[in-house]
Every structure is written in structure tokens, then in C-alpha cells.
Tab-separated table of C-alpha atoms and ligand atoms in Angstrom:
chain	number	residue	atom	x	y	z
A	12	MET	CA	-2.284	-1.773	-23.445
A	13	THR	CA	-0.714	-2.199	-20.033
A	14	VAL	CA	2.580	-3.646	-18.865
A	15	THR	CA	2.922	-4.386	-15.152
A	16	ILE	CA	6.344	-4.605	-13.551
A	17	VAL	CA	6.464	-6.692	-10.364
A	18	GLY	CA	9.307	-7.445	-7.953
A	19	SER	CA	9.679	-11.244	-7.710
A	20	GLN	CA	11.616	-11.415	-4.483
A	21	LEU	CA	12.262	-9.081	-1.540
A	22	GLY	CA	12.446	-5.711	-3.286
A	23	ASP	CA	15.444	-4.017	-4.943
A	24	GLU	CA	15.465	-6.444	-7.881
A	25	GLY	CA	16.247	-3.578	-10.271
A	26	LYS	CA	12.656	-2.694	-11.169
A	27	GLY	CA	13.548	0.955	-11.777
A	28	ALA	CA	16.019	-0.029	-14.503
A	29	LEU	CA	13.375	-2.012	-16.417
A	30	VAL	CA	10.696	0.630	-15.948
A	31	ASP	CA	13.163	3.051	-17.457
A	32	LEU	CA	14.000	0.683	-20.333
A	33	TRP	CA	10.405	-0.097	-21.287
A	34	GLY	CA	9.169	3.349	-20.301
A	35	GLY	CA	10.393	4.439	-23.727
A	36	ASN	CA	7.258	2.939	-25.277
A	37	ALA	CA	4.909	3.995	-22.466
A	38	ASP	CA	2.812	7.132	-22.375
A	39	ILE	CA	2.180	7.084	-18.642
A	40	VAL	CA	4.060	5.383	-15.793
A	41	VAL	CA	1.867	4.553	-12.800
A	42	ARG	CA	2.774	3.549	-9.259
A	43	TYR	CA	-0.023	1.447	-7.741
A	44	GLN	CA	1.100	0.807	-4.158
A	45	GLY	CA	3.654	1.714	-1.542
A	46	GLY	CA	5.109	5.118	-0.939
A	47	ASP	CA	8.519	6.598	-0.240
A	48	ASN	CA	9.693	3.288	1.219
A	49	ALA	CA	10.627	2.483	-2.388
A	50	GLY	CA	14.014	3.383	-3.779
A	51	HIS	CA	14.228	2.845	-7.519
A	52	THR	CA	17.436	3.499	-9.400
A	53	VAL	CA	17.717	4.600	-13.004
A	54	VAL	CA	21.112	5.021	-14.651
A	55	GLU	CA	21.244	6.676	-18.031
A	56	GLY	CA	24.561	7.407	-19.685
A	57	GLY	CA	26.351	7.178	-16.337
A	58	GLU	CA	23.929	9.631	-14.701
A	59	GLU	CA	22.247	8.037	-11.655
A	60	TYR	CA	18.788	8.938	-10.328
A	61	LYS	CA	17.272	7.482	-7.159
A	62	LEU	CA	13.513	7.811	-6.975
A	63	SER	CA	11.274	7.157	-3.994
A	64	LEU	CA	7.918	8.450	-5.079
A	65	VAL	CA	8.174	9.973	-8.524
A	66	PRO	CA	7.557	7.177	-11.058
A	67	SER	CA	10.745	6.120	-12.856
A	68	GLY	CA	9.339	7.214	-16.245
A	69	ALA	CA	10.183	10.790	-15.207
A	70	ILE	CA	13.730	10.353	-16.494
A	71	ARG	CA	12.287	9.895	-20.000
A	72	GLY	CA	9.833	12.770	-19.523
A	73	LYS	CA	6.776	10.507	-19.204
A	74	VAL	CA	3.689	11.532	-17.256
A	75	GLY	CA	3.730	9.858	-13.837
A	76	VAL	CA	0.703	8.913	-11.759
A	77	LEU	CA	0.580	7.919	-8.097
A	78	GLY	CA	-2.482	5.697	-7.985
A	79	ASN	CA	-5.088	5.377	-5.251
A	80	GLY	CA	-3.248	2.364	-3.815
A	81	CYS	CA	-0.226	4.508	-2.946
A	82	VAL	CA	0.446	6.302	0.314
A	83	VAL	CA	1.855	9.722	-0.375
A	84	ASN	CA	4.075	11.866	1.788
A	85	PRO	CA	3.672	15.279	0.156
A	86	ARG	CA	6.864	16.608	1.739
A	87	THR	CA	8.910	13.874	0.081
A	88	LEU	CA	7.056	14.317	-3.180
A	89	PHE	CA	7.736	18.031	-3.423
A	90	ASP	CA	11.374	17.581	-2.331
A	91	GLU	CA	11.895	14.930	-4.978
A	92	LEU	CA	10.247	17.015	-7.678
A	93	ASP	CA	12.448	19.992	-6.739
A	94	THR	CA	15.586	17.841	-6.835
A	95	LEU	CA	14.699	16.483	-10.275
A	96	ARG	CA	13.992	20.015	-11.543
A	97	ASP	CA	17.382	21.134	-10.207
A	98	ARG	CA	18.894	18.366	-12.333
A	99	GLY	CA	17.230	19.717	-15.453
A	100	LEU	CA	14.218	17.395	-15.706
A	101	ASP	CA	10.631	18.541	-15.958
A	102	PRO	CA	8.614	15.883	-14.109
A	103	ASP	CA	4.838	15.838	-14.605
A	104	VAL	CA	3.303	13.882	-11.719
A	105	ARG	CA	-0.415	13.471	-10.958
A	106	VAL	CA	-1.643	12.157	-7.635
A	107	ALA	CA	-4.854	10.181	-7.145
A	108	ARG	CA	-7.380	12.025	-4.997
A	109	ARG	CA	-8.202	8.637	-3.469
A	110	ALA	CA	-4.603	8.004	-2.385
A	111	HIS	CA	-3.915	8.236	1.345
A	112	VAL	CA	-1.611	10.816	2.868
A	113	ILE	CA	1.293	9.894	5.121
A	114	MET	CA	1.013	12.361	8.005
A	115	PRO	CA	3.915	13.305	10.291
A	116	TYR	CA	2.362	11.271	13.124
A	117	HIS	CA	2.452	8.128	10.974
A	118	ARG	CA	6.223	8.311	10.793
A	119	VAL	CA	6.477	8.786	14.550
A	120	LEU	CA	4.183	5.804	15.153
A	121	ASP	CA	6.188	3.641	12.724
A	122	GLY	CA	9.301	4.245	14.821
A	123	ILE	CA	7.568	3.679	18.154
A	124	GLU	CA	6.009	0.377	17.103
A	125	GLU	CA	9.226	-0.977	15.605
A	126	GLU	CA	11.018	-0.157	18.821
A	127	ALA	CA	8.315	-1.842	20.895
A	128	LYS	CA	8.382	-4.974	18.747
A	129	SER	CA	12.165	-5.221	18.836
A	130	ASP	CA	12.033	-6.613	22.386
A	131	ASP	CA	10.562	-9.800	20.889
A	132	ASP	CA	12.511	-9.669	17.603
A	133	LEU	CA	9.271	-9.006	15.743
A	134	GLU	CA	10.228	-5.707	14.124
A	135	ALA	CA	10.035	-5.753	10.314
A	136	GLY	CA	13.043	-3.485	9.932
A	137	THR	CA	10.798	-0.910	8.256
A	138	THR	CA	12.093	2.049	6.343
A	139	GLY	CA	10.568	4.294	9.026
A	140	ARG	CA	8.525	6.194	6.465
A	141	GLY	CA	5.159	5.677	8.193
A	142	ILE	CA	3.926	3.231	5.567
A	143	GLY	CA	2.300	0.658	7.882
A	144	PRO	CA	0.518	3.189	10.144
A	145	THR	CA	-0.899	5.008	7.091
A	146	TYR	CA	-2.318	1.815	5.566
A	147	GLU	CA	-3.680	0.896	9.003
A	148	ASP	CA	-5.646	4.138	9.083
A	149	LYS	CA	-6.830	3.569	5.507
A	150	VAL	CA	-8.260	0.178	6.402
A	151	GLY	CA	-9.524	1.532	9.738
A	152	ARG	CA	-11.506	4.202	7.833
A	153	ARG	CA	-9.822	7.019	9.660
A	154	GLY	CA	-7.245	7.988	7.036
A	155	ILE	CA	-6.746	11.313	5.298
A	156	ARG	CA	-6.900	11.204	1.537
A	157	VAL	CA	-5.285	13.522	-0.991
A	158	GLY	CA	-8.768	14.752	-1.934
A	159	ASP	CA	-9.342	15.792	1.691
A	160	LEU	CA	-6.392	18.193	1.515
A	161	LEU	CA	-8.274	20.157	-1.147
A	162	ASP	CA	-11.125	20.950	1.245
A	163	PRO	CA	-9.930	22.653	4.463
A	164	ASP	CA	-13.194	21.970	6.318
A	165	VAL	CA	-13.109	18.243	5.568
A	166	LEU	CA	-9.428	18.175	6.492
A	167	ARG	CA	-10.195	19.764	9.861
A	168	ASP	CA	-12.994	17.267	10.573
A	169	ARG	CA	-10.716	14.344	9.758
A	170	LEU	CA	-7.876	15.673	11.915
A	171	GLU	CA	-10.165	16.379	14.850
A	172	TYR	CA	-11.344	12.782	14.812
A	173	VAL	CA	-8.057	11.006	14.320
A	174	VAL	CA	-5.325	13.041	15.994
A	175	PRO	CA	-6.607	12.697	19.591
A	176	GLN	CA	-6.657	8.915	19.073
A	177	LYS	CA	-3.063	8.933	17.854
A	178	ARG	CA	-2.032	11.135	20.735
A	179	ALA	CA	-3.686	8.721	23.171
A	180	VAL	CA	-1.841	5.762	21.643
A	181	VAL	CA	1.495	7.486	22.105
A	182	GLU	CA	0.779	8.740	25.604
A	183	ASP	CA	-1.420	6.068	27.151
A	184	VAL	CA	-0.288	2.903	25.360
A	185	PHE	CA	3.411	3.624	24.944
A	186	GLY	CA	3.805	6.122	27.820
A	187	MET	CA	5.656	8.619	25.645
A	188	GLU	CA	5.253	12.293	24.963
A	189	ALA	CA	3.367	13.312	21.784
A	190	GLY	CA	5.191	16.125	19.988
A	191	GLU	CA	4.285	18.732	17.386
A	192	GLU	CA	3.385	15.956	14.928
A	193	PHE	CA	0.179	15.593	16.945
A	194	ASP	CA	-0.854	19.274	16.979
A	195	ILE	CA	-4.126	19.645	15.066
A	196	ASP	CA	-3.746	23.345	14.251
A	197	ALA	CA	-0.179	22.999	13.005
A	198	LEU	CA	-1.123	19.961	10.900
A	199	HIS	CA	-4.125	21.750	9.477
A	200	GLU	CA	-2.089	24.768	8.501
A	201	GLU	CA	0.635	22.758	6.773
A	202	PHE	CA	-1.605	20.258	4.993
A	203	ALA	CA	-4.255	22.751	3.851
A	204	ASP	CA	-1.356	24.658	2.346
A	205	ILE	CA	-0.131	21.494	0.607
A	206	GLY	CA	-3.686	21.043	-0.716
A	207	ARG	CA	-3.589	24.557	-2.183
A	208	ARG	CA	-0.251	23.816	-3.841
A	209	LEU	CA	-1.483	20.515	-5.304
A	210	ASP	CA	-4.531	22.320	-6.636
A	211	ALA	CA	-2.616	25.308	-8.012
A	212	GLU	CA	-0.240	22.956	-9.839
A	213	ASP	CA	-3.192	20.898	-11.084
A	214	MET	CA	-1.569	17.764	-9.727
A	215	THR	CA	-4.552	15.762	-8.477
A	216	VAL	CA	-6.624	13.369	-10.581
A	217	ASN	CA	-9.421	10.863	-10.335
A	218	ALA	CA	-6.943	8.114	-11.250
A	219	GLY	CA	-9.356	5.503	-12.594
A	220	ASP	CA	-11.110	8.044	-14.833
A	221	PHE	CA	-7.879	9.602	-15.999
A	222	LEU	CA	-6.202	6.301	-16.848
A	223	GLY	CA	-9.368	4.796	-18.347
A	224	THR	CA	-9.771	7.736	-20.703
A	225	GLU	CA	-6.134	7.544	-21.721
A	226	LEU	CA	-6.458	3.794	-22.378
A	227	ASP	CA	-9.554	4.392	-24.508
A	228	ASP	CA	-7.475	6.842	-26.524
A	229	GLY	CA	-4.869	4.131	-27.121
A	230	ALA	CA	-2.297	5.065	-24.484
A	231	ASN	CA	0.295	2.580	-23.236
A	232	LEU	CA	0.383	2.357	-19.442
A	233	LEU	CA	3.349	1.018	-17.524
A	234	PHE	CA	2.508	-0.025	-13.972
A	235	GLU	CA	5.573	0.299	-11.755
A	236	GLY	CA	5.392	-2.084	-8.822
A	237	ALA	CA	7.385	-1.211	-5.728
A	238	GLN	CA	8.772	-3.691	-3.156
A	239	GLY	CA	8.425	-7.387	-4.053
A	240	THR	CA	6.230	-10.487	-3.832
A	241	SER	CA	7.791	-11.916	-0.682
A	242	ILE	CA	7.156	-8.686	1.217
A	243	ASP	CA	3.553	-8.437	-0.053
A	244	ILE	CA	1.091	-8.061	2.839
A	245	ASP	CA	-0.869	-11.132	1.626
A	246	HIS	CA	1.654	-13.289	-0.211
A	247	GLY	CA	4.818	-12.399	1.666
A	248	ILE	CA	6.646	-13.564	4.768
A	249	TYR	CA	4.216	-12.046	7.268
A	250	PRO	CA	4.848	-10.182	9.584
A	251	TYR	CA	8.209	-9.188	8.027
A	252	VAL	CA	6.415	-7.522	5.147
A	253	THR	CA	5.318	-4.159	3.861
A	254	SER	CA	1.662	-3.137	4.142
A	255	SER	CA	0.552	-3.196	0.505
A	256	ASN	CA	0.200	-5.554	-2.493
A	257	PRO	CA	3.181	-5.341	-4.843
A	258	THR	CA	1.798	-8.399	-6.706
A	259	ALA	CA	0.025	-7.745	-10.000
A	260	GLY	CA	-3.493	-7.674	-8.513
A	261	GLY	CA	-2.460	-4.428	-6.835
A	262	ALA	CA	-2.098	-2.823	-10.266
A	263	SER	CA	-5.862	-3.051	-10.632
A	264	THR	CA	-7.083	-2.182	-7.137
A	265	GLY	CA	-4.384	0.453	-6.781
A	266	THR	CA	-5.277	2.390	-9.942
A	267	GLY	CA	-8.933	1.838	-10.793
A	268	VAL	CA	-8.065	0.011	-14.036
A	269	GLY	CA	-9.994	-3.275	-14.134
A	270	PRO	CA	-8.295	-6.652	-13.654
A	271	THR	CA	-9.403	-7.801	-17.099
A	272	VAL	CA	-7.518	-4.883	-18.624
A	273	VAL	CA	-4.394	-5.544	-16.562
A	274	GLY	CA	-4.714	-9.254	-17.371
A	275	GLN	CA	-4.907	-8.662	-21.105
A	276	GLY	CA	-1.581	-6.893	-20.869
A	277	GLU	CA	1.845	-8.174	-19.920
A	278	VAL	CA	3.031	-8.877	-16.385
A	279	VAL	CA	6.806	-8.996	-16.072
A	280	GLY	CA	8.540	-10.347	-12.968
A	281	ILE	CA	11.845	-8.711	-12.141
A	282	VAL	CA	14.382	-11.151	-10.730
A	283	LYS	CA	17.733	-10.449	-9.129
A	284	ALA	CA	20.163	-13.294	-9.944
A	285	TYR	CA	20.717	-13.768	-6.180
A	286	LEU	CA	18.829	-12.555	-3.089
A	287	SER	CA	19.180	-9.327	-1.192
A	288	ARG	CA	17.171	-8.349	1.848
A	289	VAL	CA	17.174	-5.107	3.833
A	290	GLY	CA	14.680	-6.148	6.510
A	291	THR	CA	14.565	-8.740	9.249
A	292	GLY	CA	13.129	-12.280	9.374
A	293	PRO	CA	14.297	-15.685	8.137
A	294	LEU	CA	16.127	-16.223	4.843
A	295	PRO	CA	16.774	-19.923	4.089
A	296	THR	CA	19.352	-19.379	1.333
A	297	GLU	CA	21.204	-16.623	3.227
A	298	LEU	CA	24.975	-16.583	2.855
A	299	ASP	CA	26.011	-16.332	6.474
A	300	GLY	CA	28.321	-18.121	8.885
A	301	GLU	CA	31.183	-19.602	6.882
A	302	ASP	CA	29.796	-18.017	3.704
A	303	GLU	CA	30.090	-14.502	5.188
A	304	ASP	CA	33.088	-13.604	2.989
A	305	LEU	CA	31.206	-14.509	-0.159
A	306	ALA	CA	28.257	-12.389	1.021
A	307	ASP	CA	30.615	-9.453	1.667
A	308	TYR	CA	32.085	-9.827	-1.804
A	309	ILE	CA	28.675	-9.864	-3.523
A	310	ARG	CA	27.417	-7.001	-1.328
A	311	GLU	CA	30.369	-4.795	-2.278
A	312	LYS	CA	30.367	-5.729	-5.950
A	313	GLY	CA	26.602	-5.354	-6.297
A	314	GLY	CA	26.479	-2.168	-4.199
A	315	GLU	CA	23.943	-3.853	-1.932
A	316	PHE	CA	23.222	-1.032	0.471
A	317	GLY	CA	19.645	0.259	0.905
A	318	THR	CA	18.677	3.077	-1.453
A	319	VAL	CA	16.359	4.588	1.168
A	320	THR	CA	18.143	3.822	4.430
A	321	GLY	CA	21.742	3.013	3.417
A	322	ARG	CA	21.566	-0.232	5.433
A	323	PRO	CA	23.809	-3.102	4.219
A	324	ARG	CA	21.570	-5.686	2.555
A	325	ARG	CA	21.672	-9.333	3.595
A	326	ILE	CA	22.722	-11.632	0.729
A	327	GLY	CA	21.614	-15.121	-0.290
A	328	TRP	CA	21.608	-17.551	-3.191
A	329	LEU	CA	18.625	-17.357	-5.478
A	330	ASP	CA	15.547	-18.959	-3.913
A	331	VAL	CA	13.670	-20.745	-6.706
A	332	PRO	CA	10.592	-21.790	-4.666
A	333	MET	CA	10.173	-18.058	-3.963
A	334	LEU	CA	10.160	-17.395	-7.709
A	335	ARG	CA	7.618	-20.147	-8.452
A	336	HIS	CA	5.383	-18.597	-5.795
A	337	ALA	CA	5.831	-15.133	-7.335
A	338	ALA	CA	5.118	-16.332	-10.868
A	339	ARG	CA	1.843	-17.873	-9.766
A	340	ALA	CA	0.707	-14.984	-7.539
A	341	SER	CA	1.142	-12.455	-10.363
A	342	GLY	CA	0.778	-14.636	-13.478
A	343	PHE	CA	4.067	-13.616	-15.077
A	344	THR	CA	4.042	-13.481	-18.856
A	345	GLY	CA	7.789	-12.871	-18.872
A	346	ILE	CA	10.754	-12.222	-16.579
A	347	ALA	CA	13.767	-9.929	-16.547
A	348	VAL	CA	16.882	-11.199	-14.768
A	349	ASN	CA	19.267	-8.579	-13.383
A	350	HIS	CA	22.751	-8.580	-11.848
A	351	LEU	CA	24.209	-11.477	-13.842
A	352	ASP	CA	27.452	-9.464	-13.919
A	353	VAL	CA	27.647	-9.451	-10.113
A	354	LEU	CA	27.832	-13.262	-9.951
A	355	ALA	CA	30.527	-13.436	-12.650
A	356	GLY	CA	33.949	-14.758	-11.720
A	357	LEU	CA	32.836	-16.598	-8.564
A	358	ASP	CA	34.259	-20.032	-7.706
A	359	GLU	CA	30.765	-21.412	-7.264
A	360	VAL	CA	27.230	-20.451	-8.192
A	361	LYS	CA	24.334	-22.133	-6.414
A	362	VAL	CA	20.598	-21.756	-6.181
A	363	GLY	CA	18.056	-23.083	-3.719
A	364	ASP	CA	16.204	-25.380	-6.150
A	365	ALA	CA	13.631	-26.635	-3.596
A	366	TYR	CA	13.237	-26.886	0.184
A	367	ASP	CA	13.549	-29.768	2.560
A	368	LEU	CA	10.950	-29.337	5.322
A	369	ASN	CA	11.326	-32.162	7.819
A	370	GLY	CA	12.199	-34.640	5.070
A	371	GLU	CA	9.522	-33.451	2.651
A	372	ARG	CA	10.541	-31.809	-0.623
A	373	LEU	CA	8.721	-28.525	-1.294
A	374	GLU	CA	8.752	-26.753	-4.658
A	375	THR	CA	7.151	-23.550	-3.401
A	376	MET	CA	6.946	-21.458	-0.216
A	377	PRO	CA	4.978	-22.666	2.793
A	378	ALA	CA	2.217	-20.282	3.889
A	379	THR	CA	3.614	-19.487	7.315
A	380	THR	CA	6.888	-17.788	7.924
A	381	GLU	CA	7.673	-20.095	10.846
A	382	ARG	CA	7.567	-23.132	8.499
A	383	TRP	CA	9.595	-21.214	5.923
A	384	ALA	CA	12.246	-20.597	8.585
A	385	GLU	CA	12.496	-24.364	9.087
A	386	CYS	CA	13.082	-25.018	5.391
A	387	GLU	CA	16.539	-26.190	4.438
A	388	PRO	CA	17.375	-25.204	0.888
A	389	ILE	CA	18.180	-28.080	-1.477
A	390	LEU	CA	21.028	-26.464	-3.340
A	391	LYS	CA	21.784	-26.973	-7.007
A	392	GLU	CA	25.167	-26.019	-8.342
A	393	PHE	CA	25.836	-24.299	-11.645
A	394	GLU	CA	29.028	-23.885	-13.575
A	395	PRO	CA	30.250	-20.351	-12.791
A	396	TRP	CA	30.627	-17.885	-15.635
A	397	PRO	CA	33.685	-15.721	-16.125
A	398	GLU	CA	34.048	-11.974	-15.834
A	399	VAL	CA	33.762	-10.538	-19.350
A	400	ASP	CA	33.450	-7.132	-20.988
A	401	TRP	CA	29.804	-6.574	-20.091
A	402	ALA	CA	29.444	-3.398	-22.136
A	403	ALA	CA	30.474	-5.366	-25.228
A	404	VAL	CA	28.098	-8.207	-24.324
A	405	ALA	CA	25.260	-5.717	-23.851
A	406	ASP	CA	26.027	-4.331	-27.306
A	407	GLU	CA	26.118	-7.704	-29.008
A	408	GLY	CA	23.084	-9.168	-27.280
A	409	TYR	CA	21.930	-12.382	-25.663
A	410	ASP	CA	24.060	-14.782	-27.713
A	411	ALA	CA	27.203	-13.031	-26.508
A	412	LEU	CA	26.522	-14.038	-22.883
A	413	PRO	CA	28.880	-16.725	-21.544
A	414	ASP	CA	27.433	-20.237	-22.091
A	415	ALA	CA	27.243	-20.957	-18.367
A	416	ALA	CA	25.225	-17.762	-17.773
A	417	ARG	CA	22.776	-18.795	-20.491
A	418	THR	CA	22.399	-22.223	-18.875
A	419	TYR	CA	21.497	-20.455	-15.621
A	420	LEU	CA	18.941	-18.254	-17.407
A	421	ASP	CA	17.371	-21.210	-19.265
A	422	TYR	CA	16.972	-23.065	-15.984
A	423	LEU	CA	15.295	-20.033	-14.379
A	424	SER	CA	12.944	-19.498	-17.259
A	425	ASP	CA	11.921	-23.188	-17.187
A	426	GLU	CA	11.314	-23.222	-13.441
A	427	VAL	CA	9.318	-19.999	-13.440
A	428	GLY	CA	7.415	-20.996	-16.578
A	429	ALA	CA	7.914	-17.676	-18.344
A	430	PRO	CA	10.247	-16.505	-21.119
A	431	ILE	CA	13.115	-14.124	-20.549
A	432	TYR	CA	12.377	-10.605	-21.756
A	433	ALA	CA	15.562	-8.899	-20.578
A	434	VAL	CA	18.893	-9.535	-18.875
A	435	GLY	CA	20.722	-6.960	-16.774
A	436	VAL	CA	24.521	-7.021	-16.945
A	437	GLY	CA	25.096	-3.640	-15.317
A	438	PRO	CA	23.136	-0.721	-13.879
A	439	ASP	CA	23.023	1.509	-16.955
A	440	ARG	CA	20.139	1.535	-19.427
A	441	ALA	CA	22.675	0.523	-22.078
A	442	GLU	CA	23.695	-2.500	-19.979
A	443	THR	CA	20.362	-4.260	-20.238
A	444	ILE	CA	19.954	-6.829	-23.002
A	445	GLU	CA	16.429	-6.676	-24.334
A	446	LEU	CA	14.983	-9.832	-25.895
A	447	VAL	CA	11.334	-8.805	-25.926
A	448	ASP	CA	9.699	-5.419	-25.547
A	449	PRO	CA	6.429	-6.257	-23.749
A	450	PHE	CA	4.656	-3.303	-25.384
A	451	GLU	CA	5.210	-4.970	-28.737
A	452	ARG	CA	3.394	-8.144	-27.747
A	453	ASP	CA	-0.076	-6.624	-27.999
A	454	ALA	CA	-2.375	-9.291	-29.498
B	530	GDP	P1	14.504	-1.436	-7.358
B	530	GDP	O1	14.072	-0.975	-6.010
B	530	GDP	O2	13.940	-2.765	-7.713
B	530	GDP	O3	14.278	-0.434	-8.454
B	530	GDP	O4	16.078	-1.645	-7.256
B	530	GDP	P2	17.158	-0.667	-6.527
B	530	GDP	O5	17.364	0.510	-7.390
B	530	GDP	O6	16.790	-0.433	-5.117
B	530	GDP	O7	18.416	-1.611	-6.473
B	530	GDP	C1	18.979	-2.135	-7.622
B	530	GDP	C2	20.440	-1.659	-7.731
B	530	GDP	O8	21.109	-2.449	-8.678
B	530	GDP	C3	20.554	-0.232	-8.246
B	530	GDP	O9	21.729	0.341	-7.705
B	530	GDP	C4	20.676	-0.425	-9.745
B	530	GDP	O10	21.355	0.653	-10.391
B	530	GDP	C5	21.501	-1.668	-9.806
B	530	GDP	N1	21.260	-2.552	-10.959
B	530	GDP	C6	20.110	-2.785	-11.631
B	530	GDP	N2	20.299	-3.756	-12.575
B	530	GDP	C7	21.603	-4.140	-12.452
B	530	GDP	C8	22.403	-5.134	-13.117
B	530	GDP	O11	21.961	-5.870	-13.994
B	530	GDP	N3	23.695	-5.214	-12.710
B	530	GDP	C9	24.224	-4.436	-11.732
B	530	GDP	N4	25.488	-4.598	-11.401
B	530	GDP	N5	23.488	-3.508	-11.073
B	530	GDP	C10	22.193	-3.375	-11.443
B	531	IMO	P1	11.809	-1.160	-3.503
B	531	IMO	O1	10.600	-0.602	-4.200
B	531	IMO	C1	13.341	-3.643	-0.243
B	531	IMO	C2	11.004	-3.673	3.477
B	531	IMO	C3	11.582	-3.057	4.738
B	531	IMO	C4	10.919	-3.901	5.797
B	531	IMO	C5	9.526	-4.129	5.229
B	531	IMO	C6	8.495	-3.144	5.769
B	531	IMO	O2	12.988	-0.251	-3.552
B	531	IMO	O3	12.093	-2.543	-3.962
B	531	IMO	P2	7.972	-0.606	5.274
B	531	IMO	O4	8.806	0.632	5.477
B	531	IMO	O5	7.509	-0.812	3.882
B	531	IMO	O6	6.835	-0.694	6.259
B	531	IMO	O7	8.963	-1.812	5.659
B	531	IMO	O8	9.652	-3.979	3.829
B	531	IMO	N1	10.956	-2.789	2.289
B	531	IMO	C7	11.741	-2.921	1.220
B	531	IMO	N2	12.763	-3.760	0.967
B	531	IMO	N3	12.944	-2.782	-1.204
B	531	IMO	C8	11.898	-1.951	-0.979
B	531	IMO	O9	11.378	-1.171	-1.947
B	531	IMO	C9	11.273	-1.975	0.289
B	531	IMO	N4	10.252	-1.284	0.837
B	531	IMO	C10	10.054	-1.804	2.058
B	531	IMO	O10	12.978	-3.163	4.756
B	531	IMO	O11	11.517	-5.182	5.886
B	532	MG	MG1	14.897	-0.333	-4.215
């Protein structure tokens, strides 16, 4: 069977922690979109791992697959694999031959375009990893795929077509100088070499075939979504979004496993008990202005600084219309709610229960970001819960949570229309209360 893990908000909901928890029952952990813009944290017995590209199942020694929907920077991949090996792990990662390669010029172009857009405040605040430009080339049918690296002649043909175009964009459109990232011979040498390494280490696969065969043999697949629903290219707050589909449909198109198979499995939305945002754009429930101190407190307590870029994350109250939208877009069968411990001990706990848009009450997100920016949150107040010994609560289970925290969780579950599968009360694997293991719900 399959279990798909999806970010319900703006990324960084703690997906890595749940992939690690439920990865215990998985045979293979599969990324289906995104690239090294992701930063997923796993904490096991106090030991912290931050993963950008290697699927989070690596900490438990599971086979990892980067599906065809991913964009792969081979430099980052090899660096991350080396770092994990230095820490005593033995990661086994396979890369889809249909996945697209992030080339050095994509990163340069990411930076140039963000800079150009910043004059009009239209920059997305990207991670600078070249994600958008790589997906652009994929859709523009001028991308370089992992399979192309294995054939030096094909690689040369692809580079000779695309690199002069990229060079022209930099020089003629932006009036800048194109550096070594745009040198066909140097690129060919480096990336043909990467192809030889991928081949020698037997790292490439036909992802759909590989996963389909494993499923036929009874394997459990865990699909690890990166980013989150509100930064999905289709369902998010365009243009302040990433360039892929973190929503559950991406698990099918991004791996070659059919939607009926993904749909027969479980789809779990990961929810942070408040909002955090690393990028730009509106945020109706943002804690700013006179709430700045509260935001600072939550940011420090929750360690809300970007895993990839180190940027301080913006903080807001939970946005419930955003969650209703996420639950529908992915068809959540369950949710996991993280960071309940971070909200403990506050004087007030609020959520945006609905929006007021020019006097009209909205239960879900409007389709344009400009309308979303005009939404005033209709806040609902909850009784705050006290600081407690979270390790003890995690040991004892759900019933040991403070009453007020359970009221908050019940409300969330009702509004989203999905049961609670897990509750995070701290970053460590041992600090997640599991109510349901989705792999044990196979019909
Ligand atoms: P991801 O991108 O969704 O995997 O999330 P990140 O790893 O970027 O950010 C989540 C951060 O919160 C990490 O530092 C996690 O270790 C931490 N974390 C996850 N769950 C909890 C939780 O329930 N409580 C607290 N305090 N931290 C958590
Ligand atoms: P994980 O998997 C939070 C945001 C960026 C920016 C927008 C586009 O750790 O949850 P990109 O580099 O993807 O072109 O940037 O998306 N973003 C994330 N925000 N968590 C992430 O990943 C993100 N990946 C991208 O900040 O606003
Ligand atoms: Mg993250």
C-alpha cells in the first residue's frame, strides 16, 4: 500500500518527523516533487539530521527514491550522501531517469530573476536553488534529464541547444555577464562525469517500473511530500509559490504510480499548530505590528529559522480556511498536528476560523492571492494550555495532553474533516504521540 505525506500549509510543518515515524513500516520512501529547496528535519534520540534531497527514510535505513517529478542537483545529492555516510549511515538512494537535473545556470537564473522582480515586490523569496528555472525548462521541453547524463552524446546535444539560449537571456535580457555556469564544454565534462558516477553506483531507475514491481511484491511505499499546499504551483498563493505540486496528485504524476493506487492508500496532511512562512507575499493571520513580541517568542521557542537558508520565518495564527482548502485538494484521510508544545503557556491562543472579505464570510481560500490579501481573519479564541512535561505526555499518550490542547485538536479535526493520526509535542521521534499508524489501515 501507499501512504502519502503532504504539507497542509506553507512548508516546514514537520513532515520529516512524520516520515521518519511512519517510515518504520515502509519499505521505500519516495520524494515526488521539489528538490533541494526542501529542508526536512529528523531527530532521533537527540541526534538531528537535516535533509534536503535524500528521503527522510534514510535515517531508518530505508531505500529512498527521487521520483520523476523531482528536480535533482547532483552536487547537493552527492554532498548529502557523503555527509550521511560520515555520520555512520548507509543511505541507498535511487534517482528516476526521468527526473530533471538542476544545472549550475538554473541557480544563477533563479537569483537574477528574483532580483529583477524585487523592484516590484514580486519576488517569491525563493531558496535560490534553481528550482523554478529547472521546472521552466522541463515544461519548455528543453530540460536535461538524469537519463541524459548517462549518454554523453545526448547530453552534448541538449547542452548545445539550451545553453546559448540561457546565455542570451543573461546577456541580452538582463544585460549581465554569463560566467562559467554557461560554458558548454565545462558543463559537459562535469555532468558526463556525474552520469558515470550515477551509473557506476547503480543509482538510476525507471521509477514507475521500479515502484510498480515493488508494490506488486507487497512493498509499502511512503511518499514524502516537500513544501506545502499553499505554495503549490496550482493550488497555492501564486506567484509566491514553488514550481511543483506538493499536493497528493503529485505523488502519482511525480512517481509513475497510478492515481487509483495512491487513492487507495492513505493521504496524511501535516499541520503545524500555527503558521510559519519563509517567503514573501500576504499572510492574513500574521502576527505583526503590536503582536510582534508574540511572534518573536514563538519564533525563538519553535526554532523558526529556515532549514535551507537560515532566514527567520514569519509567524501567524493557524489559518483554518487554508486547512480546509488543503484537505480538499489532497483528500486527507488523516492529519498529524505538530508543535503543540510551542503554543503551550501563552496568554492567548487564537486561530483564523474564517475570513471576512468585504463583509462576506469565507470558509476557504479565494482563488487569487490579491483577494486573499484583502481577507481579514475572523479570529476564534481558545483556552490556552499550560506548559507540561512533554516527554512524560509523549510517553503516556493522547489522553495525557492538557484538556485545552485536546479541545484545540478536536476543533481542527472537525473543521478539516479528518481524524488525528499523530500529535507532535517536540522534535524527537519519541516526542510524537501516535494514534493511528496509516500503514495499518490497509482495507
Ligand atoms: P519539514 O520541512 O516539514 O520537514 O519541517 P522542518 O524540518 O523544516 O521544520 C520543522 C522543525 O520543527 C524542525 O526543526 C523539527 O525538528 C521541528 N519539529 C517537528 N515537530 C515538532 C513538534 O511537534 N514540536 C517542536 N517543538 N518542534 C517540532
Ligand atoms: P519544506 O519541504 C518552506 C518557498 C520559498 C519561496 C517559494 C519558492 O522544507 O517544507 P523555491 O526555491 O521553491 O522556488 O521558492 O517557496 N519554499 C519553502 N518554504 N518550506 C519549504 O520546503 C520550501 N521550499 C520552498 O521560501 O517562498
Ligand atoms: Mg522544511
